[in-house]
Amino acid sequence: MNRRQFLSSALALTPRQLHEKMFVFDAHLHVINRQFYRGGDIGQRVEDGHFDLVRAKEGGLDALFFTLFITEDYYPGHYETKQALRLIDLAYRQVEKNSRTIGIARNAAEIQALRKQGRLAAVLDLEGGFDMDGDLGVLRALHQLGVRSIQLPAHNFANNFADSCCAITRFNGLTAHGRAVVAECNRLGIVINIAHASTETAEQAIAASEHPVVSTHDGLRSRNNIPRLMTEATLEKLARKGGLIGFHIGNEFHNRALFDYRTRKAGKPFWDRSDVKKDRAEMTLAEVDQLVGRGFSMTGIQAPEELKYTTDQWFEVVERATAIAGEDHVMLGTDFDGGPTLPRGMRDCRDYPMLTEAMLRRGWKTGRIEKFLGGNLLRVFGRIAT
């Protein structure tokens, strides 16, 4: 079926049927951390959290940035690279165990091949500090292991080459070595993720990179004035270089009332990791694992339903970004199992169709829906990844 035939047939479909025909590619979805700390199998349905392969299939997911999260707790002891390797190892073992359902993809052609086989395509994506010094040898080794996306800052901490959004400024953006990391990612074909970057880091990475850069799970600071989110000026620069902004599914990013509610309840903003002290450096790796595992929870908060945004309200933010950047520069980046408080009525990744329903209610054309749900990310990933 060619595109014209697809668009014509789409007019006669229900929202759910239309969603099932769409290519859904989530730019940020936590998968392996849960299994690392709690055990289990990604192929088995569980009753908590946001993701397993059973629910992902029910939600019509086709591809994902298979996010492996290295928390700040591993940085003081310089365990971050070892943790990255352990998570990659577990990712391969889990994918092999469920090879009839999912496979690792290193480029766009492999995504399309897996899709034809009816399998999910998993792009290995590292969130957090893969190496606090940005060692290029480590970067090359991770590429050889199949990693195709890395976060430039060390989550909400600064590393030794790129400032984070939510840590004390050290470099006013990127160091000279940070620019070397950008250049090596370009050469290798690794997607550069500026989520959690300071504004200066983000804009300098956009300017330095030969390829488009992405922010996989983000929002607009004009909507909620917190340092974790992107300014509209940065978004304009991102779009001019061909980049993408992914929209986080959590209320905390877009809904100021719920952000304030969560901050009051926790006594600090959600990004604050000031509890990570230097005493972590004295811990063994096993002790850090135990510490993180005890407090490991990657879902949102219990909040009054009336305080949560609906999916339509969530799309108001996407539409504002589209007005600034254009429909070719926005995408889905939910951060499922990364801690978001979901829009009203959403349970987990089974409910991707609710997003398609909301776009249709808001008068989005089929082509624009296609771009947001996966087409834009597939295009940019295909340009970068090798």
CSV table of C-alpha atoms in Angstrom, one decimal:
chain,number,residue,atom,x,y,z
A,1,MET,CA,0.0,0.0,0.0
A,2,ASN,CA,1.4,3.4,-1.0
A,3,ARG,CA,1.1,6.5,1.1
A,4,ARG,CA,-1.9,7.9,-0.8
A,5,GLN,CA,-3.8,4.6,-0.4
A,6,PHE,CA,-2.9,4.5,3.3
A,7,LEU,CA,-4.2,8.0,3.9
A,8,SER,CA,-7.4,7.2,2.0
A,9,SER,CA,-8.1,4.0,3.9
A,10,ALA,CA,-7.3,5.8,7.2
A,11,LEU,CA,-10.4,8.0,6.8
A,12,ALA,CA,-12.6,4.9,7.3
A,13,LEU,CA,-10.8,3.6,10.4
A,14,THR,CA,-11.7,4.0,14.1
A,15,PRO,CA,-9.0,5.8,16.2
A,16,ARG,CA,-7.8,2.4,17.5
A,17,GLN,CA,-7.6,0.9,14.1
A,18,LEU,CA,-5.7,3.9,12.8
A,19,HIS,CA,-3.3,3.7,15.8
A,20,GLU,CA,-2.6,0.0,15.0
A,21,LYS,CA,-1.5,1.0,11.5
A,22,MET,CA,0.9,3.7,12.8
A,23,PHE,CA,4.6,3.2,13.3
A,24,VAL,CA,5.1,3.9,17.0
A,25,PHE,CA,8.7,4.7,18.1
A,26,ASP,CA,9.2,5.9,21.7
A,27,ALA,CA,12.4,7.9,22.1
A,28,HIS,CA,12.8,7.2,25.9
A,29,LEU,CA,11.5,4.1,27.7
A,30,HIS,CA,13.2,2.5,30.7
A,31,VAL,CA,13.3,-1.2,30.5
A,32,ILE,CA,16.2,-3.0,32.2
A,33,ASN,CA,16.7,-1.2,35.5
A,34,ARG,CA,13.6,-2.8,36.9
A,35,GLN,CA,14.9,-6.3,36.1
A,36,PHE,CA,18.4,-5.4,37.4
A,37,TYR,CA,17.2,-4.5,40.9
A,38,ARG,CA,14.1,-6.7,41.2
A,39,GLY,CA,14.7,-9.6,38.8
A,40,GLY,CA,12.1,-10.9,36.4
A,41,ASP,CA,11.6,-11.1,32.7
A,42,ILE,CA,10.6,-8.3,30.4
A,43,GLY,CA,8.4,-10.8,28.5
A,44,GLN,CA,6.2,-11.4,31.4
A,45,ARG,CA,3.2,-9.2,32.3
A,46,VAL,CA,3.5,-7.5,35.7
A,47,GLU,CA,0.9,-5.5,37.5
A,48,ASP,CA,3.0,-2.5,38.5
A,49,GLY,CA,5.3,-0.1,36.6
A,50,HIS,CA,4.6,1.0,33.1
A,51,PHE,CA,6.3,-1.5,30.8
A,52,ASP,CA,6.6,-5.1,29.8
A,53,LEU,CA,6.6,-6.6,26.3
A,54,VAL,CA,3.0,-7.9,26.7
A,55,ARG,CA,1.6,-4.4,27.5
A,56,ALA,CA,3.9,-2.8,24.9
A,57,LYS,CA,2.4,-5.1,22.2
A,58,GLU,CA,-1.1,-4.2,23.4
A,59,GLY,CA,-0.3,-0.5,23.1
A,60,GLY,CA,0.9,-0.9,19.5
A,61,LEU,CA,4.6,-0.1,20.2
A,62,ASP,CA,6.9,-0.9,17.2
A,63,ALA,CA,10.3,0.5,18.3
A,64,LEU,CA,11.9,2.1,21.3
A,65,PHE,CA,15.1,3.7,22.6
A,66,PHE,CA,15.7,0.9,25.1
A,67,THR,CA,16.9,3.1,27.9
A,68,LEU,CA,19.5,1.9,30.4
A,69,PHE,CA,19.7,4.3,33.3
A,70,ILE,CA,22.9,4.7,35.3
A,71,THR,CA,21.9,6.6,38.4
A,72,GLU,CA,24.0,9.3,40.1
A,73,ASP,CA,24.8,6.9,43.0
A,74,TYR,CA,27.4,5.1,40.8
A,75,TYR,CA,29.4,8.3,40.0
A,76,PRO,CA,31.3,9.0,43.2
A,77,GLY,CA,33.0,5.6,43.2
A,78,HIS,CA,33.6,5.8,39.5
A,79,TYR,CA,31.4,2.7,38.9
A,80,GLU,CA,29.4,4.3,36.1
A,81,THR,CA,31.1,2.5,33.2
A,82,LYS,CA,30.9,-0.9,34.9
A,83,GLN,CA,27.2,-0.2,35.6
A,84,ALA,CA,26.7,0.6,31.9
A,85,LEU,CA,28.3,-2.7,30.9
A,86,ARG,CA,26.3,-4.7,33.4
A,87,LEU,CA,23.0,-3.1,32.1
A,88,ILE,CA,24.0,-3.8,28.5
A,89,ASP,CA,24.8,-7.4,29.4
A,90,LEU,CA,21.4,-7.8,31.0
A,91,ALA,CA,19.7,-6.1,28.0
A,92,TYR,CA,21.2,-8.6,25.6
A,93,ARG,CA,20.2,-11.6,27.9
A,94,GLN,CA,16.7,-10.3,28.2
A,95,VAL,CA,16.3,-9.7,24.5
A,96,GLU,CA,17.7,-13.1,23.7
A,97,LYS,CA,15.2,-14.7,26.2
A,98,ASN,CA,12.4,-12.9,24.3
A,99,SER,CA,13.9,-13.1,20.8
A,100,ARG,CA,10.5,-14.0,19.2
A,101,THR,CA,9.1,-10.6,20.3
A,102,ILE,CA,12.1,-8.2,20.3
A,103,GLY,CA,15.5,-7.6,18.8
A,104,ILE,CA,18.4,-5.2,19.0
A,105,ALA,CA,18.5,-2.6,16.1
A,106,ARG,CA,21.7,-0.7,15.3
A,107,ASN,CA,20.3,1.3,12.3
A,108,ALA,CA,17.1,2.2,10.6
A,109,ALA,CA,17.3,-0.8,8.2
A,110,GLU,CA,17.4,-3.2,11.1
A,111,ILE,CA,14.4,-1.4,12.7
A,112,GLN,CA,12.4,-1.9,9.5
A,113,ALA,CA,13.5,-5.6,9.2
A,114,LEU,CA,12.4,-6.3,12.8
A,115,ARG,CA,9.1,-4.6,12.1
A,116,LYS,CA,8.5,-6.8,9.1
A,117,GLN,CA,9.1,-9.8,11.3
A,118,GLY,CA,6.5,-8.5,13.8
A,119,ARG,CA,9.1,-7.9,16.5
A,120,LEU,CA,9.8,-4.8,18.5
A,121,ALA,CA,13.1,-3.0,17.6
A,122,ALA,CA,15.2,-2.0,20.6
A,123,VAL,CA,17.8,0.7,20.2
A,124,LEU,CA,20.3,0.7,23.1
A,125,ASP,CA,20.3,4.1,24.7
A,126,LEU,CA,22.3,5.1,27.8
A,127,GLU,CA,21.0,7.7,30.2
A,128,GLY,CA,23.4,9.1,32.8
A,129,GLY,CA,27.2,9.1,32.9
A,130,PHE,CA,28.7,6.4,30.7
A,131,ASP,CA,32.1,7.6,31.8
A,132,MET,CA,32.5,10.8,33.9
A,133,ASP,CA,35.6,11.8,31.9
A,134,GLY,CA,34.1,11.1,28.5
A,135,ASP,CA,36.8,8.6,27.6
A,136,LEU,CA,36.7,8.2,23.8
A,137,GLY,CA,37.9,4.6,24.0
A,138,VAL,CA,35.0,3.8,26.3
A,139,LEU,CA,32.7,5.5,23.8
A,140,ARG,CA,34.0,3.4,20.9
A,141,ALA,CA,33.7,0.2,22.9
A,142,LEU,CA,30.1,1.0,23.8
A,143,HIS,CA,29.4,1.6,20.1
A,144,GLN,CA,30.9,-1.8,19.3
A,145,LEU,CA,28.5,-3.3,21.9
A,146,GLY,CA,25.5,-1.8,20.0
A,147,VAL,CA,24.9,1.4,21.9
A,148,ARG,CA,23.5,4.0,19.4
A,149,SER,CA,22.4,6.8,21.7
A,150,ILE,CA,24.1,8.5,24.7
A,151,GLN,CA,23.2,11.3,27.0
A,152,LEU,CA,25.7,14.1,26.9
A,153,PRO,CA,25.5,15.2,30.6
A,154,ALA,CA,25.6,12.8,33.5
A,155,HIS,CA,21.8,13.0,34.2
A,156,ASN,CA,21.3,15.6,36.9
A,157,PHE,CA,25.0,15.8,37.8
A,158,ALA,CA,27.8,17.5,35.8
A,159,ASN,CA,30.4,15.2,34.4
A,160,ASN,CA,33.9,16.4,33.6
A,161,PHE,CA,33.0,17.6,30.1
A,162,ALA,CA,29.4,18.8,30.0
A,163,ASP,CA,27.3,20.9,32.4
A,164,SER,CA,23.9,19.4,33.5
A,165,CYS,CA,20.7,21.3,33.9
A,166,CYS,CA,20.5,20.7,37.6
A,167,ALA,CA,24.0,20.8,39.0
A,168,ILE,CA,26.4,23.7,39.8
A,169,THR,CA,27.8,25.2,36.6
A,170,ARG,CA,31.4,24.3,36.0
A,171,PHE,CA,32.2,25.0,32.4
A,172,ASN,CA,29.4,27.2,31.1
A,173,GLY,CA,28.5,24.4,28.7
A,174,LEU,CA,31.0,22.0,27.0
A,175,THR,CA,34.7,21.7,27.5
A,176,ALA,CA,37.1,21.2,24.6
A,177,HIS,CA,36.9,17.5,25.4
A,178,GLY,CA,33.1,17.7,25.4
A,179,ARG,CA,33.3,18.9,21.8
A,180,ALA,CA,35.6,16.0,21.1
A,181,VAL,CA,32.9,13.7,22.5
A,182,VAL,CA,30.4,15.3,20.2
A,183,ALA,CA,32.7,14.9,17.2
A,184,GLU,CA,33.4,11.2,18.0
A,185,CYS,CA,29.7,10.5,18.3
A,186,ASN,CA,29.2,12.1,14.9
A,187,ARG,CA,31.9,9.9,13.4
A,188,LEU,CA,30.7,6.7,15.0
A,189,GLY,CA,27.0,7.3,14.3
A,190,ILE,CA,25.8,7.7,17.8
A,191,VAL,CA,22.7,9.8,18.6
A,192,ILE,CA,23.6,12.7,20.9
A,193,ASN,CA,20.9,13.2,23.6
A,194,ILE,CA,20.9,16.6,25.2
A,195,ALA,CA,18.1,15.8,27.7
A,196,HIS,CA,19.2,17.0,31.2
A,197,ALA,CA,21.8,19.3,29.7
A,198,SER,CA,22.2,22.9,30.8
A,199,THR,CA,21.0,25.5,28.2
A,200,GLU,CA,24.6,26.3,27.4
A,201,THR,CA,25.6,22.7,26.9
A,202,ALA,CA,22.5,22.0,24.7
A,203,GLU,CA,23.1,25.0,22.5
A,204,GLN,CA,26.9,24.4,22.2
A,205,ALA,CA,26.2,20.7,21.3
A,206,ILE,CA,23.7,21.8,18.7
A,207,ALA,CA,26.2,24.2,17.2
A,208,ALA,CA,29.2,21.7,17.3
A,209,SER,CA,27.4,18.7,16.0
A,210,GLU,CA,27.5,17.8,12.3
A,211,HIS,CA,24.4,15.7,12.8
A,212,PRO,CA,21.0,16.6,14.3
A,213,VAL,CA,20.9,16.2,18.1
A,214,VAL,CA,17.8,15.2,20.1
A,215,SER,CA,16.3,15.7,23.5
A,216,THR,CA,14.6,12.5,24.0
A,217,HIS,CA,12.2,13.4,26.9
A,218,ASP,CA,11.7,17.0,27.6
A,219,GLY,CA,9.2,19.9,27.8
A,220,LEU,CA,9.1,23.7,27.5
A,221,ARG,CA,10.4,26.0,30.1
A,222,SER,CA,7.8,28.6,28.9
A,223,ARG,CA,5.1,26.2,30.2
A,224,ASN,CA,6.9,25.3,33.5
A,225,ASN,CA,9.8,27.4,34.4
A,226,ILE,CA,12.2,24.8,35.7
A,227,PRO,CA,15.9,24.3,34.6
A,228,ARG,CA,15.2,20.7,33.4
A,229,LEU,CA,13.2,22.0,30.5
A,230,MET,CA,14.1,23.5,27.1
A,231,THR,CA,13.8,27.2,26.3
A,232,GLU,CA,11.9,28.2,23.2
A,233,ALA,CA,15.1,29.9,21.9
A,234,THR,CA,17.0,26.6,22.3
A,235,LEU,CA,14.2,24.8,20.5
A,236,GLU,CA,14.5,27.1,17.5
A,237,LYS,CA,18.2,26.4,17.3
A,238,LEU,CA,17.6,22.6,17.6
A,239,ALA,CA,15.1,22.7,14.8
A,240,ARG,CA,17.3,24.7,12.5
A,241,LYS,CA,19.9,22.0,12.7
A,242,GLY,CA,17.4,19.3,12.0
A,243,GLY,CA,17.0,18.0,15.6
A,244,LEU,CA,14.1,16.7,17.6
A,245,ILE,CA,12.4,17.3,21.0
A,246,GLY,CA,10.7,14.4,22.6
A,247,PHE,CA,7.8,15.0,24.9
A,248,HIS,CA,7.9,13.5,28.4
A,249,ILE,CA,4.6,12.0,29.4
A,250,GLY,CA,4.8,13.1,33.0
A,251,ASN,CA,2.6,15.9,34.5
A,252,GLU,CA,5.7,17.1,36.4
A,253,PHE,CA,7.1,18.6,33.2
A,254,HIS,CA,4.1,20.4,31.8
A,255,ASN,CA,1.7,20.9,34.6
A,256,ARG,CA,2.9,23.5,37.1
A,257,ALA,CA,0.2,22.7,39.7
A,258,LEU,CA,1.2,19.0,39.9
A,259,PHE,CA,4.9,19.9,39.9
A,260,ASP,CA,4.3,22.2,42.9
A,261,TYR,CA,2.2,19.4,44.6
A,262,ARG,CA,5.0,16.9,44.1
A,263,THR,CA,7.7,19.3,45.3
A,264,ARG,CA,5.8,20.1,48.5
A,265,LYS,CA,5.2,16.4,49.1
A,266,ALA,CA,8.8,15.4,48.6
A,267,GLY,CA,10.3,18.5,50.1
A,268,LYS,CA,12.5,19.0,47.0
A,269,PRO,CA,12.2,19.1,43.2
A,270,PHE,CA,12.1,15.8,41.4
A,271,TRP,CA,15.6,16.4,39.9
A,272,ASP,CA,17.4,17.1,43.2
A,273,ARG,CA,20.0,14.5,43.9
A,274,SER,CA,21.8,16.3,46.7
A,275,ASP,CA,21.4,13.2,48.7
A,276,VAL,CA,24.2,11.6,46.7
A,277,LYS,CA,27.2,12.3,49.0
A,278,LYS,CA,30.9,11.7,48.7
A,279,ASP,CA,30.5,8.8,51.1
A,280,ARG,CA,29.2,6.8,48.1
A,281,ALA,CA,32.8,6.7,47.0
A,282,GLU,CA,33.6,4.6,50.1
A,283,MET,CA,31.0,2.1,49.2
A,284,THR,CA,31.6,-1.2,47.4
A,285,LEU,CA,29.7,-1.7,44.2
A,286,ALA,CA,27.4,-4.3,45.9
A,287,GLU,CA,26.6,-1.7,48.6
A,288,VAL,CA,25.7,0.9,46.0
A,289,ASP,CA,23.4,-1.7,44.2
A,290,GLN,CA,21.7,-2.4,47.5
A,291,LEU,CA,21.2,1.3,48.3
A,292,VAL,CA,19.7,2.0,44.9
A,293,GLY,CA,17.6,-1.1,44.9
A,294,ARG,CA,16.0,-0.4,48.2
A,295,GLY,CA,14.7,2.9,47.0
A,296,PHE,CA,14.1,1.9,43.4
A,297,SER,CA,10.7,3.2,42.2
A,298,MET,CA,10.2,4.4,38.7
A,299,THR,CA,6.6,5.4,38.6
A,300,GLY,CA,4.9,8.7,39.5
A,301,ILE,CA,3.2,9.9,42.6
A,302,GLN,CA,-0.3,9.3,44.0
A,303,ALA,CA,-1.9,12.6,43.1
A,304,PRO,CA,-5.5,13.8,43.0
A,305,GLU,CA,-7.0,13.0,39.6
A,306,GLU,CA,-8.4,16.5,39.2
A,307,LEU,CA,-4.9,17.8,39.5
A,308,LYS,CA,-3.6,15.8,36.6
A,309,TYR,CA,-3.6,16.9,33.0
A,310,THR,CA,-5.7,15.1,30.4
A,311,THR,CA,-4.0,13.9,27.2
A,312,ASP,CA,-5.6,16.9,25.4
A,313,GLN,CA,-3.9,19.3,27.8
A,314,TRP,CA,-0.7,17.5,27.4
A,315,PHE,CA,-0.9,18.0,23.6
A,316,GLU,CA,-1.3,21.8,24.2
A,317,VAL,CA,2.5,21.7,25.0
A,318,VAL,CA,3.3,19.7,21.9
A,319,GLU,CA,1.3,22.0,19.8
A,320,ARG,CA,3.2,25.1,21.2
A,321,ALA,CA,6.5,23.4,20.3
A,322,THR,CA,5.2,22.6,16.9
A,323,ALA,CA,4.3,26.2,16.3
A,324,ILE,CA,7.9,27.1,17.1
A,325,ALA,CA,9.8,24.3,15.5
A,326,GLY,CA,7.5,22.7,12.9
A,327,GLU,CA,5.9,19.3,12.8
A,328,ASP,CA,9.1,17.7,11.6
A,329,HIS,CA,10.9,18.3,14.9
A,330,VAL,CA,8.6,16.9,17.6
A,331,MET,CA,8.3,13.3,18.8
A,332,LEU,CA,7.2,11.0,21.5
A,333,GLY,CA,9.6,10.3,24.4
A,334,THR,CA,7.4,9.1,27.3
A,335,ASP,CA,10.0,8.1,30.0
A,336,PHE,CA,7.7,5.2,31.0
A,337,ASP,CA,9.1,3.6,34.1
A,338,GLY,CA,11.3,6.6,34.5
A,339,GLY,CA,9.2,8.2,37.2
A,340,PRO,CA,6.4,10.2,35.4
A,341,THR,CA,3.0,10.8,36.8
A,342,LEU,CA,0.8,10.0,33.8
A,343,PRO,CA,-2.0,12.0,32.3
A,344,ARG,CA,-5.5,11.4,33.7
A,345,GLY,CA,-6.8,7.9,32.7
A,346,MET,CA,-3.4,6.6,31.4
A,347,ARG,CA,-2.2,3.4,33.1
A,348,ASP,CA,1.0,2.5,31.2
A,349,CYS,CA,2.3,1.6,27.7
A,350,ARG,CA,-1.0,-0.2,26.9
A,351,ASP,CA,-2.5,3.3,26.5
A,352,TYR,CA,-0.4,4.7,23.6
A,353,PRO,CA,-3.7,4.7,21.7
A,354,MET,CA,-5.0,7.4,24.0
A,355,LEU,CA,-2.5,9.7,22.4
A,356,THR,CA,-3.7,9.0,18.9
A,357,GLU,CA,-7.3,9.5,20.0
A,358,ALA,CA,-6.3,12.9,21.5
A,359,MET,CA,-4.5,14.0,18.3
A,360,LEU,CA,-7.6,13.1,16.2
A,361,ARG,CA,-9.8,15.0,18.6
A,362,ARG,CA,-7.6,18.0,18.2
A,363,GLY,CA,-7.9,17.9,14.4
A,364,TRP,CA,-4.4,16.5,13.6
A,365,LYS,CA,-4.0,15.2,10.1
A,366,THR,CA,-2.8,11.6,9.6
A,367,GLY,CA,0.5,12.6,8.2
A,368,ARG,CA,1.2,14.8,11.2
A,369,ILE,CA,0.3,12.0,13.6
A,370,GLU,CA,2.6,9.6,11.8
A,371,LYS,CA,5.5,12.0,12.2
A,372,PHE,CA,5.0,12.5,15.9
A,373,LEU,CA,4.4,8.9,16.8
A,374,GLY,CA,7.5,7.6,15.1
A,375,GLY,CA,8.3,9.0,11.6
A,376,ASN,CA,10.4,11.9,12.7
A,377,LEU,CA,12.6,9.8,15.0
A,378,LEU,CA,13.0,7.1,12.4
A,379,ARG,CA,14.1,9.7,9.8
A,380,VAL,CA,16.7,11.3,12.0
A,381,PHE,CA,17.9,8.0,13.5
A,382,GLY,CA,18.4,6.7,9.9
A,383,ARG,CA,20.5,9.8,9.1
A,384,ILE,CA,22.8,9.3,12.1
A,385,ALA,CA,23.1,5.7,13.2
A,386,THR,CA,25.6,3.2,11.5
